[in-house]
XYZ file of C-alpha atoms in Angstrom:
754
model
C 0.000 0.000 0.000
C 2.880 2.314 0.688
C 5.784 3.167 -1.654
C 8.757 0.782 -1.915
C 10.947 2.686 0.547
C 8.671 1.680 3.454
C 8.912 -2.023 2.558
C 9.476 -4.617 3.806
C 7.485 -4.090 6.981
C 9.708 -5.170 9.851
C 8.194 -7.680 12.285
C 6.991 -6.407 15.631
C 9.238 -6.953 18.623
C 8.040 -9.211 21.412
C 7.050 -6.271 23.617
C 5.069 -4.658 20.809
C 3.426 -8.020 20.078
C 2.496 -8.289 23.745
C 0.846 -4.868 23.714
C -0.860 -5.636 20.404
C -2.412 -8.808 21.812
C -3.874 -6.883 24.756
C -5.761 -4.430 22.563
C -9.540 -4.540 22.276
C -11.507 -4.927 19.035
C -11.362 -1.578 17.276
C -8.064 -0.732 18.958
C -6.513 -3.752 17.232
C -7.711 -2.617 13.805
C -5.843 0.663 14.269
C -2.693 -1.220 15.275
C -3.026 -3.601 12.291
C -3.491 -0.747 9.821
C -0.827 -0.575 7.104
C -2.314 2.051 4.806
C -5.437 3.457 3.201
C -8.493 4.927 4.883
C -9.827 3.621 8.172
C -12.808 4.905 10.145
C -13.081 3.973 13.802
C -16.445 4.609 15.441
C -15.956 4.438 19.206
C -18.223 4.449 22.252
C -17.602 6.437 25.464
C -14.870 4.906 27.625
C -13.610 2.636 24.842
C -9.985 3.717 25.185
C -9.618 5.748 21.996
C -6.473 7.552 23.127
C -4.842 4.339 24.394
C -5.601 2.581 21.127
C -4.263 5.488 19.081
C -1.119 5.762 21.207
C -0.250 2.058 20.895
C -1.114 2.101 17.184
C 1.108 5.146 16.682
C 4.034 3.431 18.418
C 3.521 0.303 16.306
C 3.336 2.351 13.077
C 6.539 4.202 14.015
C 8.297 0.872 14.612
C 6.920 -0.925 11.552
C 7.658 1.842 9.088
C 10.838 3.162 10.742
C 9.499 6.689 10.902
C 11.745 9.626 11.761
C 11.777 13.430 11.896
C 11.826 13.649 8.088
C 8.891 11.281 7.613
C 6.401 11.589 10.423
C 3.089 10.302 11.573
C 0.876 13.381 12.035
C -1.683 13.040 14.827
C -4.318 15.747 15.176
C -6.922 16.327 17.833
C -9.345 19.034 18.871
C -7.891 20.665 21.998
C -4.452 21.473 23.373
C -5.069 19.408 26.502
C -6.048 16.372 24.420
C -2.944 16.848 22.260
C -0.695 17.011 25.328
C -2.323 13.908 26.818
C -1.941 11.914 23.595
C 1.657 13.042 23.105
C 2.515 11.924 26.647
C 0.994 8.476 26.108
C 2.826 7.930 22.809
C 6.157 8.945 24.345
C 5.561 6.535 27.230
C 5.044 3.632 24.818
C 8.020 4.625 22.664
C 10.270 4.682 25.731
C 8.893 1.320 26.817
C 9.592 -0.122 23.368
C 13.036 1.578 23.131
C 12.003 3.436 19.984
C 13.199 6.899 18.832
C 10.998 9.890 19.641
C 11.175 11.761 16.332
C 8.736 9.792 14.206
C 5.546 11.608 15.121
C 4.003 14.978 15.868
C 0.789 15.713 17.779
C -1.006 18.980 17.039
C -4.406 20.558 17.280
C -6.173 21.071 13.966
C -5.753 24.827 14.291
C -2.090 24.462 15.249
C -1.442 22.341 12.160
C -3.293 24.810 9.930
C -1.302 27.710 11.407
C 2.002 25.914 10.681
C 0.971 25.221 7.091
C -0.321 28.754 6.467
C 2.793 30.415 7.919
C 5.139 28.152 5.927
C 4.312 29.990 2.673
C 3.021 33.530 3.363
C 3.039 34.539 -0.285
C 0.740 31.630 -1.143
C -1.493 31.606 1.924
C -2.093 35.347 1.806
C -1.150 35.657 5.475
C 1.740 38.027 6.031
C 4.450 37.233 8.541
C 3.221 40.038 10.813
C -0.458 39.032 10.688
C -2.117 38.891 14.099
C -4.440 36.127 15.260
C -7.595 37.866 16.452
C -8.815 37.311 20.014
C -12.458 36.624 20.845
C -13.018 40.127 22.216
C -11.456 41.695 19.134
C -13.757 39.522 17.038
C -16.848 40.792 18.818
C -15.766 44.397 18.294
C -15.090 43.674 14.632
C -18.574 42.219 14.215
C -20.145 45.312 15.775
C -18.257 47.473 13.282
C -19.321 45.151 10.475
C -22.982 45.601 11.405
C -22.715 49.405 11.401
C -21.004 49.403 7.994
C -23.640 47.115 6.512
C -26.489 49.296 7.840
C -24.958 52.334 6.129
C -24.563 50.431 2.863
C -27.957 48.681 2.774
C -30.470 50.949 4.561
C -33.380 49.505 2.558
C -32.754 45.958 3.840
C -32.289 47.292 7.355
C -35.567 49.213 7.122
C -37.358 46.033 5.991
C -36.084 44.312 9.142
C -37.268 47.218 11.293
C -40.781 46.886 9.842
C -40.831 43.188 10.745
C -44.167 41.368 10.594
C -46.170 44.415 11.633
C -45.281 48.047 12.321
C -47.432 51.097 13.034
C -44.598 53.611 12.585
C -44.458 54.715 16.239
C -41.096 56.433 16.826
C -40.187 54.895 20.192
C -40.877 51.395 18.876
C -38.832 52.120 15.749
C -35.847 53.165 17.876
C -36.265 50.087 20.079
C -36.297 47.757 17.073
C -33.241 49.452 15.601
C -31.390 48.907 18.880
C -32.374 45.216 18.973
C -31.207 44.705 15.394
C -27.920 46.592 15.858
C -26.879 45.015 19.149
C -28.470 41.553 19.128
C -29.992 40.201 15.920
C -27.435 41.261 13.301
C -24.299 40.496 15.387
C -25.681 36.997 16.081
C -26.441 36.522 12.374
C -22.962 37.704 11.359
C -21.129 35.440 13.826
C -23.162 32.387 12.828
C -22.945 32.879 9.080
C -19.246 33.756 9.023
C -18.324 30.625 10.981
C -20.640 28.300 9.067
C -19.709 29.651 5.652
C -15.957 29.755 6.208
C -15.727 26.258 7.644
C -17.823 24.979 4.751
C -15.607 26.674 2.159
C -18.236 29.222 1.074
C -17.281 32.797 0.147
C -19.568 35.853 0.469
C -20.533 35.599 -3.197
C -21.468 31.921 -2.707
C -23.803 32.832 0.149
C -25.331 35.626 -1.947
C -26.069 33.193 -4.795
C -28.073 31.021 -2.395
C -30.550 33.870 -1.849
C -31.934 33.513 -5.371
C -32.711 29.836 -4.701
C -34.530 30.565 -1.446
C -36.168 34.014 -1.583
C -37.816 35.282 1.583
C -39.397 38.453 2.926
C -36.191 39.672 4.612
C -33.532 38.429 2.140
C -31.755 36.703 5.047
C -28.960 35.200 2.955
C -28.364 38.483 1.103
C -27.988 40.222 4.467
C -25.699 37.392 5.585
C -23.521 37.752 2.500
C -23.217 41.514 3.019
C -22.190 41.118 6.655
C -19.693 38.408 5.693
C -18.161 40.615 2.979
C -17.734 43.628 5.296
C -16.220 41.396 7.966
C -13.613 40.096 5.510
C -12.754 43.625 4.410
C -12.214 44.710 8.015
C -10.032 41.669 8.715
C -7.785 42.485 5.768
C -7.557 46.192 6.583
C -6.318 45.376 10.102
C -4.007 42.526 9.007
C -5.898 40.208 11.349
C -6.893 36.598 10.845
C -9.392 34.439 12.689
C -9.259 30.679 13.264
C -11.484 29.963 10.285
C -9.342 32.132 8.004
C -6.321 30.160 9.181
C -7.874 26.947 7.839
C -8.730 28.588 4.501
C -5.163 29.913 4.216
C -3.706 26.465 4.952
C -5.805 24.971 2.164
C -4.527 27.635 -0.241
C -0.993 26.487 0.558
C -1.851 22.823 -0.034
C -3.482 23.691 -3.363
C -0.090 24.972 -4.566
C 1.739 21.995 -6.170
C 5.215 22.934 -4.902
C 4.024 23.554 -1.346
C 1.907 20.421 -1.386
C 4.868 18.275 -2.444
C 6.984 19.771 0.344
C 4.383 18.973 3.017
C 3.444 15.542 1.704
C 7.092 14.500 1.575
C 7.255 14.902 5.365
C 3.956 13.181 6.176
C 3.678 9.398 6.348
C 0.046 9.282 7.443
C -2.540 11.221 9.441
C -4.380 9.987 12.533
C -7.313 12.156 13.687
C -8.928 11.979 17.128
C -12.381 13.435 18.002
C -13.256 13.341 14.312
C -16.952 13.915 15.034
C -16.145 17.569 15.761
C -14.452 18.326 12.424
C -15.868 20.763 9.896
C -15.855 20.126 6.122
C -12.826 22.376 5.582
C -10.831 20.683 8.343
C -11.648 17.279 6.890
C -10.574 18.454 3.442
C -7.223 19.636 4.813
C -6.493 16.258 6.427
C -7.543 14.335 3.319
C -5.209 16.388 1.106
C -2.317 16.099 3.548
C -2.726 12.325 3.931
C -2.867 11.543 0.194
C 0.255 9.772 -1.066
C 1.811 11.710 -3.988
C 2.376 8.593 -6.134
C -0.509 6.257 -5.364
C -3.051 9.033 -4.571
C -4.160 6.836 -1.686
C -5.315 8.516 1.508
C -3.330 7.180 4.457
C -5.827 8.419 7.003
C -7.312 7.066 10.218
C -10.217 9.012 11.703
C -11.363 8.063 15.197
C -14.452 9.551 16.792
C -17.742 8.979 18.551
C -20.656 10.412 16.549
C -22.857 9.991 19.618
C -20.707 12.474 21.534
C -21.128 15.269 18.965
C -22.323 18.030 21.313
C -20.987 21.219 19.708
C -22.863 21.366 16.410
C -25.647 23.796 17.365
C -23.290 26.573 18.448
C -20.200 25.821 16.319
C -19.821 24.698 12.682
C -18.972 21.144 13.844
C -21.490 18.866 12.111
C -21.694 15.151 13.045
C -23.113 14.176 9.666
C -19.688 14.414 8.008
C -18.006 11.845 10.260
C -21.073 9.615 9.963
C -20.808 9.828 6.176
C -17.090 8.988 6.374
C -17.956 5.920 8.476
C -20.608 4.878 5.934
C -18.162 5.197 3.019
C -15.544 3.188 4.880
C -18.160 0.545 5.738
C -18.807 0.106 2.006
C -15.040 -0.291 1.511
C -14.868 -2.688 4.507
C -12.518 -0.301 6.303
C -14.790 0.583 9.228
C -13.833 -0.588 12.704
C -16.043 -0.258 15.757
C -14.652 0.264 19.236
C -17.652 -0.886 21.264
C -16.103 -2.380 24.413
C -15.706 0.022 27.326
C -14.509 -0.689 30.851
C -15.353 2.632 32.509
C -18.822 1.945 33.877
C -20.808 -0.684 35.741
C -22.999 -2.744 33.438
C -26.272 -1.207 34.663
C -24.962 2.248 33.685
C -24.121 0.892 30.220
C -27.617 -0.612 30.008
C -29.196 2.736 30.921
C -27.131 4.652 28.331
C -27.904 2.080 25.619
C -31.602 2.232 26.489
C -31.663 6.033 26.161
C -29.941 5.795 22.773
C -32.517 3.305 21.459
C -35.471 5.118 23.023
C -34.547 8.496 21.519
C -33.884 7.043 18.063
C -37.166 5.110 18.087
C -39.114 8.285 18.831
C -37.197 10.670 16.581
C -39.446 12.389 14.078
C -37.068 14.291 11.885
C -36.596 15.531 8.370
C -32.837 15.329 8.823
C -30.883 12.650 7.005
C -29.748 10.931 10.185
C -31.156 9.920 13.554
C -29.947 11.656 16.732
C -27.668 8.688 17.500
C -25.642 6.234 15.478
C -26.923 2.807 16.466
C -23.934 1.549 18.431
C -24.258 0.008 21.882
C -21.620 0.152 24.605
C -20.508 -3.365 25.539
C -18.592 -4.480 28.651
C -14.994 -5.563 28.070
C -14.031 -9.174 27.429
C -12.704 -11.490 30.109
C -9.002 -10.885 30.734
C -9.048 -7.248 29.560
C -5.933 -5.435 30.875
C -7.834 -2.420 32.250
C -7.724 -2.506 36.068
C -11.170 -2.801 37.663
C -12.905 -2.730 34.287
C -16.709 -2.498 34.500
C -16.523 -2.091 38.284
C -19.124 -3.379 40.710
C -21.891 -0.802 41.153
C -22.357 1.395 44.190
C -25.680 0.087 45.492
C -27.891 -0.516 42.486
C -25.600 1.616 40.324
C -28.572 3.566 38.921
C -30.874 5.748 41.028
C -33.765 7.787 39.606
C -35.422 10.381 41.843
C -38.560 12.546 41.564
C -38.177 15.053 44.446
C -40.923 17.555 45.221
C -38.781 20.540 44.242
C -35.252 21.622 43.408
C -34.409 22.436 47.023
C -35.283 18.882 48.069
C -33.162 17.696 45.137
C -30.070 19.320 46.641
C -30.913 17.883 50.075
C -31.042 14.373 48.596
C -27.764 14.929 46.749
C -26.052 16.128 49.931
C -27.262 13.134 51.954
C -26.131 10.662 49.270
C -22.728 12.338 48.943
C -22.117 12.115 52.696
C -23.046 8.440 52.552
C -20.555 7.861 49.729
C -17.740 9.638 51.579
C -18.536 7.732 54.760
C -18.034 4.456 52.881
C -14.911 5.712 51.062
C -13.511 9.222 51.717
C -11.608 9.131 48.399
C -14.661 8.614 46.202
C -14.664 10.955 43.194
C -18.016 12.712 42.770
C -19.447 15.121 40.195
C -22.728 16.963 39.823
C -23.356 17.631 36.136
C -25.591 20.573 35.253
C -26.914 22.005 32.016
C -26.116 25.643 32.869
C -23.749 27.508 35.166
C -26.742 29.092 36.949
C -27.825 25.616 38.035
C -24.298 24.881 39.246
C -24.159 28.089 41.258
C -27.493 27.233 42.908
C -26.362 23.716 43.855
C -23.014 24.869 45.254
C -24.687 27.606 47.284
C -27.377 25.303 48.720
C -24.913 22.520 49.554
C -22.755 25.020 51.449
C -25.800 26.238 53.389
C -26.809 22.675 54.276
C -23.433 21.112 55.015
C -20.852 23.874 55.379
C -17.326 22.475 55.260
C -18.498 18.865 55.640
C -18.532 18.612 51.838
C -15.621 19.987 49.811
C -17.095 21.651 46.719
C -15.213 22.621 43.567
C -17.562 24.742 41.443
C -15.946 25.004 38.014
C -18.288 27.791 36.887
C -16.971 30.006 39.695
C -13.563 30.125 38.002
C -15.167 30.949 34.666
C -17.041 33.819 36.309
C -13.746 35.201 37.611
C -12.287 35.212 34.097
C -15.077 37.625 33.061
C -14.228 40.193 35.729
C -12.094 42.519 33.531
C -14.855 42.745 30.910
C -17.510 43.342 33.579
C -15.481 46.099 35.227
C -14.935 47.680 31.828
C -18.682 47.632 31.093
C -19.523 49.441 34.344
C -16.680 51.960 34.100
C -17.436 52.789 30.457
C -20.975 53.605 31.549
C -19.623 55.798 34.372
C -17.412 57.593 31.860
C -20.119 58.077 29.197
C -23.573 57.509 30.728
C -25.355 59.017 27.709
C -24.111 56.242 25.382
C -26.945 53.752 24.667
C -24.424 50.954 24.020
C -22.519 51.543 27.258
C -25.748 51.787 29.244
C -27.018 48.536 27.748
C -23.744 46.723 28.509
C -23.840 47.910 32.123
C -27.467 46.827 32.534
C -26.634 43.375 31.139
C -23.872 42.928 33.745
C -26.187 44.053 36.559
C -28.888 41.590 35.478
C -26.373 38.759 35.195
C -25.448 39.314 38.838
C -29.110 39.730 39.862
C -28.651 43.314 41.047
C -31.617 44.457 38.948
C -34.615 42.577 37.461
C -34.590 41.273 33.883
C -36.367 43.625 31.450
C -36.204 44.879 27.864
C -33.062 47.042 27.865
C -33.644 48.205 24.310
C -36.600 50.315 25.414
C -34.599 51.825 28.302
C -31.504 52.851 26.348
C -33.302 54.803 23.623
C -33.130 57.906 25.852
C -30.493 57.310 28.553
C -31.046 60.675 30.276
C -34.798 60.128 30.540
C -34.163 56.657 32.000
C -31.609 57.883 34.552
C -33.299 61.159 35.506
C -36.960 61.053 34.381
C -38.721 64.391 34.102
C -41.735 65.252 36.239
C -44.112 65.017 33.279
C -42.778 61.662 32.041
C -44.999 58.554 32.439
C -44.441 56.685 35.704
C -41.782 54.002 35.037
C -42.291 50.435 36.246
C -40.862 49.286 39.586
C -38.235 47.242 37.713
C -37.146 50.276 35.687
C -36.961 52.479 38.784
C -34.777 49.914 40.535
C -32.431 49.702 37.537
C -32.183 53.511 37.398
C -31.344 53.728 41.120
C -28.491 51.236 40.786
C -27.141 53.060 37.724
C -27.305 56.413 39.520
C -25.338 54.939 42.440
C -22.601 53.943 39.989
C -22.499 57.481 38.581
C -22.391 58.903 42.099
C -19.364 56.739 42.923
C -17.600 58.175 39.869
C -17.920 61.668 41.398
C -17.362 60.922 45.076
C -14.727 58.159 45.154
C -11.018 58.374 44.296
C -10.029 56.543 41.135
C -8.337 53.628 42.890
C -11.586 52.759 44.717
C -13.809 52.545 41.633
C -13.084 48.917 40.732
C -13.510 47.661 44.346
C -16.777 49.642 44.571
C -18.076 48.099 41.332
C -17.081 44.652 42.590
C -19.094 45.149 45.780
C -21.974 46.575 43.747
C -22.104 43.282 41.826
C -22.070 41.304 45.094
C -18.934 39.390 44.135
C -17.898 36.481 46.357
C -14.529 36.410 48.138
C -12.650 34.882 45.207
C -14.128 37.393 42.776
C -13.340 40.274 45.148
C -9.732 39.095 45.387
C -9.528 38.905 41.598
C -10.973 42.414 41.189
C -8.475 43.757 43.764
C -5.667 42.133 41.793
C -7.016 43.737 38.613
C -7.188 47.190 40.239
C -3.616 46.866 41.535
C -2.328 45.896 38.109
C -4.054 48.835 36.396
C -2.811 51.371 38.955
C 0.760 50.043 38.713
C 0.619 50.253 34.923
C -0.757 53.796 35.057
C 2.049 54.831 37.405
C 4.662 53.343 35.068
C 3.265 54.762 31.832
C 2.333 58.347 32.645
C 1.534 60.944 35.264
C -2.120 61.037 34.209
C -4.537 59.247 36.526
C -7.897 59.654 34.844
C -10.796 57.314 34.247
C -10.038 57.532 30.533
C -6.489 56.281 31.106
C -7.798 53.508 33.351
C -10.219 52.438 30.615
C -7.427 52.406 28.016
C -5.385 49.977 30.119
C -8.436 47.907 31.021
C -9.361 47.732 27.343
C -5.916 46.353 26.482
C -6.320 43.673 29.153
C -9.763 42.673 27.883
C -8.721 42.593 24.222
C -5.512 40.639 24.834
C -7.296 38.307 27.303
C -4.083 38.280 29.335
C -5.257 38.366 32.919
C -5.120 35.373 35.231
C -7.861 35.217 37.881
C -6.937 34.417 41.463
C -6.885 30.608 41.779
C -7.985 30.503 38.161
C -6.022 27.523 36.865
C -7.308 23.967 37.178
C -6.088 20.962 35.226
C -8.211 17.897 34.557
C -6.853 16.165 37.677
C -8.350 18.890 39.828
C -11.781 18.179 38.364
C -11.645 14.483 39.276
C -9.944 14.530 42.692
C -11.251 12.075 45.233
C -12.972 13.395 48.334
C -14.510 16.442 46.661
C -17.721 17.231 44.805
C -17.073 18.801 41.405
C -19.961 20.907 40.095
C -19.484 21.187 36.341
C -21.523 21.618 33.157
C -22.293 18.620 30.979
C -20.323 20.153 28.103
C -17.194 20.659 30.183
C -17.476 17.148 31.660
C -16.869 15.487 28.279
C -13.676 13.434 28.445
C -13.775 13.131 32.253
C -15.210 10.473 34.584
C -16.034 10.017 38.271
C -17.015 7.164 40.600
C -20.404 8.775 41.202
C -22.214 11.192 38.898
C -25.331 13.163 39.871
C -27.488 14.635 37.081
C -30.277 16.743 38.612
C -32.904 19.071 37.110
C -33.719 16.898 34.093
C -36.766 18.785 32.832
C -38.371 18.851 29.413
C -37.846 22.603 29.102
C -34.075 22.045 29.192
C -33.628 18.578 27.648
C -34.641 18.337 24.861
C -35.953 21.906 25.151
C -37.060 24.060 22.261
C -35.533 26.854 20.284
C -37.044 30.118 21.387
C -37.297 33.593 19.948
C -36.121 36.300 22.397
C -39.073 38.549 23.134
C -37.313 41.794 22.056
C -36.820 40.292 18.562
C -40.275 38.723 18.216
C -41.323 41.491 15.791
C -39.363 39.635 13.073
C -41.498 36.489 13.357
C -41.480 33.091 15.041
C -37.832 32.352 14.201
C -34.365 33.837 14.593
C -32.367 34.926 11.564
C -29.144 33.274 12.762
C -30.644 29.780 13.141
C -32.481 30.075 9.835
C -29.261 31.039 8.038
C -27.332 28.201 9.724
C -29.920 25.634 8.605
C -29.943 27.000 5.036
C -26.138 26.965 4.720
C -25.967 23.422 6.093
C -28.633 22.303 3.644
C -26.450 23.629 0.816
C -23.352 21.879 2.171
C -25.288 18.605 2.619
C -26.617 18.833 -0.936
C -30.238 19.277 0.218
C -32.948 21.583 -1.097
C -32.694 24.972 0.591
C -35.533 25.260 3.120
C -37.734 28.322 3.521
C -37.742 30.315 6.766
C -40.320 28.180 8.575
C -38.833 24.850 7.482
C -35.309 26.020 8.300
C -36.422 26.986 11.814
C -38.091 23.604 12.302
C -34.962 21.812 11.127
C -32.796 23.893 13.463
C -35.028 22.914 16.386
C -34.765 19.213 15.495
C -30.977 19.455 15.394
C -30.960 21.264 18.736
C -33.131 18.624 20.411
C -31.042 15.777 18.990
C -27.914 17.415 20.369
C -29.494 17.875 23.806
C -30.196 14.145 23.958
C -26.600 13.401 22.932
C -25.452 15.750 25.697
C -27.493 13.768 28.238
C -25.921 10.552 26.897
C -22.449 12.065 27.366
C -23.361 13.049 30.932
C -24.671 9.568 31.785
C -21.533 7.870 30.478
C -19.247 9.878 32.793
C -20.275 7.619 35.722
C -18.221 4.613 36.813
C -20.150 3.066 39.722
C -23.181 5.240 40.467
C -25.440 7.220 38.148
C -27.958 9.375 40.070
C -30.633 11.163 38.010
C -33.543 13.337 39.045
C -36.369 15.532 37.804
C -38.047 17.602 40.511
C -41.793 18.071 40.189
C -41.439 21.806 40.835
C -38.563 23.833 39.408
C -37.772 27.443 38.436
C -39.096 28.879 35.214
C -35.719 30.594 34.844
C -32.563 29.673 36.734
C -31.670 33.324 37.233
C -34.517 33.229 39.795
C -34.147 29.786 41.436
C -36.713 30.577 44.130
C -39.561 30.996 41.592
C -40.881 27.422 41.551
C -43.646 26.042 39.353
C -44.805 22.680 38.012
C -42.341 21.466 35.391
C -42.656 18.310 33.231
C -39.741 15.882 33.449
C -37.419 15.197 30.543
C -39.217 12.427 28.570
C -36.286 10.091 29.195
C -37.014 9.995 32.956
C -40.423 8.217 32.841
C -39.056 5.896 30.155
C -36.095 4.949 32.366
C -38.396 4.436 35.367
C -40.509 2.050 33.310
C -37.447 0.165 32.060
C -35.672 0.096 35.447
C -38.521 0.137 38.016
C -36.286 -1.076 40.858
C -34.140 2.070 40.497
C -36.866 4.510 41.574
C -35.929 6.349 44.765
């Protein structure tokens, strides 16, 4: 399969043979691979990284790879790359093999290396700057303003919406909603989806003619995309998606392609279910042998753990299609044995997979899950304590009266676990950070220091402190700016200092909101409260010395001790920098420095660094979102608050934007672009919205499946009969239907009801 210089294939040494014989089905197929395409569809806990690491070591030995001819291994995150690299090096040392025959990189890291290797071809200059997330958001805001100036007629059509009586205040409110919410969301979604699918602005514009609608959504999308690209070029910035496009330009140049291919023996990809079309194309080009035109490519992934596709351009259909093509070629391997969990937990996860697929009513090409059950490992498997004995029944399903009783039950069960074994690893998996904050707070009230709690969302909140301080101080500096007022109000609502309300109506006339005239209509209680808090911020600007403004804002947001310490650290850094740079100590100078910190994202919160080991320590309860829990596991996993409104949930239209109709422009555009990439007929607005909702619900069920498969010995699930309508107000309880999976599980596992 490979060119003559890699033949003959040397026999494996006895130690390599020993490791090979201990591999599971699916892992062994990777190790036996000698060329061509191979798809490996894995289940949670199947040992993907172990299989890839052993297979990489065997490939390096068999084909005598070296620094000039390497195995390229790509994965999705830096932490995964570091973990895989460490495992491969361990095996190479054990087998007494040289270390230079492989490289492990993230997809973006590989694309960056390729793009920078030939600046004249890629179009990326040597001094180009990779744009940060905050810079990207500012760029999008500028893009929206430019587009509005260029296409006022399309903007006016959006303002009119479904119905409009011409009232001036409502017109201004709608303009604010479009400028600050609807159009930025549309731009971000379309730019990501289009770029990672290989579509240019003119390609998106051509789609409009095939799917005309009342707003010309795709024409608006194309205009925003075009302005965004122009701004990127004018600033000599690139984003992550542009990096991938630039890398492909390099590989489409014959001389550059030959140079790269000469150094690449084969490509192994991990987490392939998260790849976009452009990323897949890059790996296929790079892995193609220059003489035989054969792709030497192994792609390993779990399509049932695709949980990023509704908010990133990752689309599980592409890896599923790759698996289907390889199945036709008889080059599909399945890694179905997993030793992580007790068998009853595997049974529960497999049941949910089958139950959801059986009830899926979808126009999409594929079911929510690939039909692939998790099986226990075979007798004699080398994994220590594989498929461990369950804790109690191993599966417990609760229906508490309310969410407060839910936390009480969790606390009692955790104490019982720690009493039996103080080093038990425990996690509470939540759908949102608000839920996590509620659980951590209630557990501390109930049990104090008796339970050690590590709330992961608390650290994420600390990382937002510079941006939150900037929002409040910008308002203090320019209170008449509608944008600055709206940003400040959003921060205050997030920290529950003022009630939720439609900010767009308040910021039309900032002075009238802050200091209403005697003849103005009586504002609502919520509006009066918001105005009082804003006036207190403005008063602090006048009465307090500069160095006390950040601490005052921190107290105004009711920060906890860790957040207060982080804000103090931020204030100290800004004051030191001001002292070093100039004699001026003004709020404007403070905002300049704070802006640099926010844009560069170079500020470390106090106690803000936690590796994966810290998440899974024994003797503590880790409160973490389901998304962040992917790739981790614990002895006992608690999944509370499983309600229908959250899983599977429904797409909703934010009330301020309801004047446009019963859909959002961003989700409609995403569904239309994906239909084009999949080769489907472009849907109209209503059908596109329906399809987007189906994809969202399928992903929510996959997210629940991921959460369930984090458990080793105990899986605890609950749906309280009464729960908050919104988790920003956890005390506001009402009757809430359970996630449909809960009654189905109770029927299937009646002995597990608690």
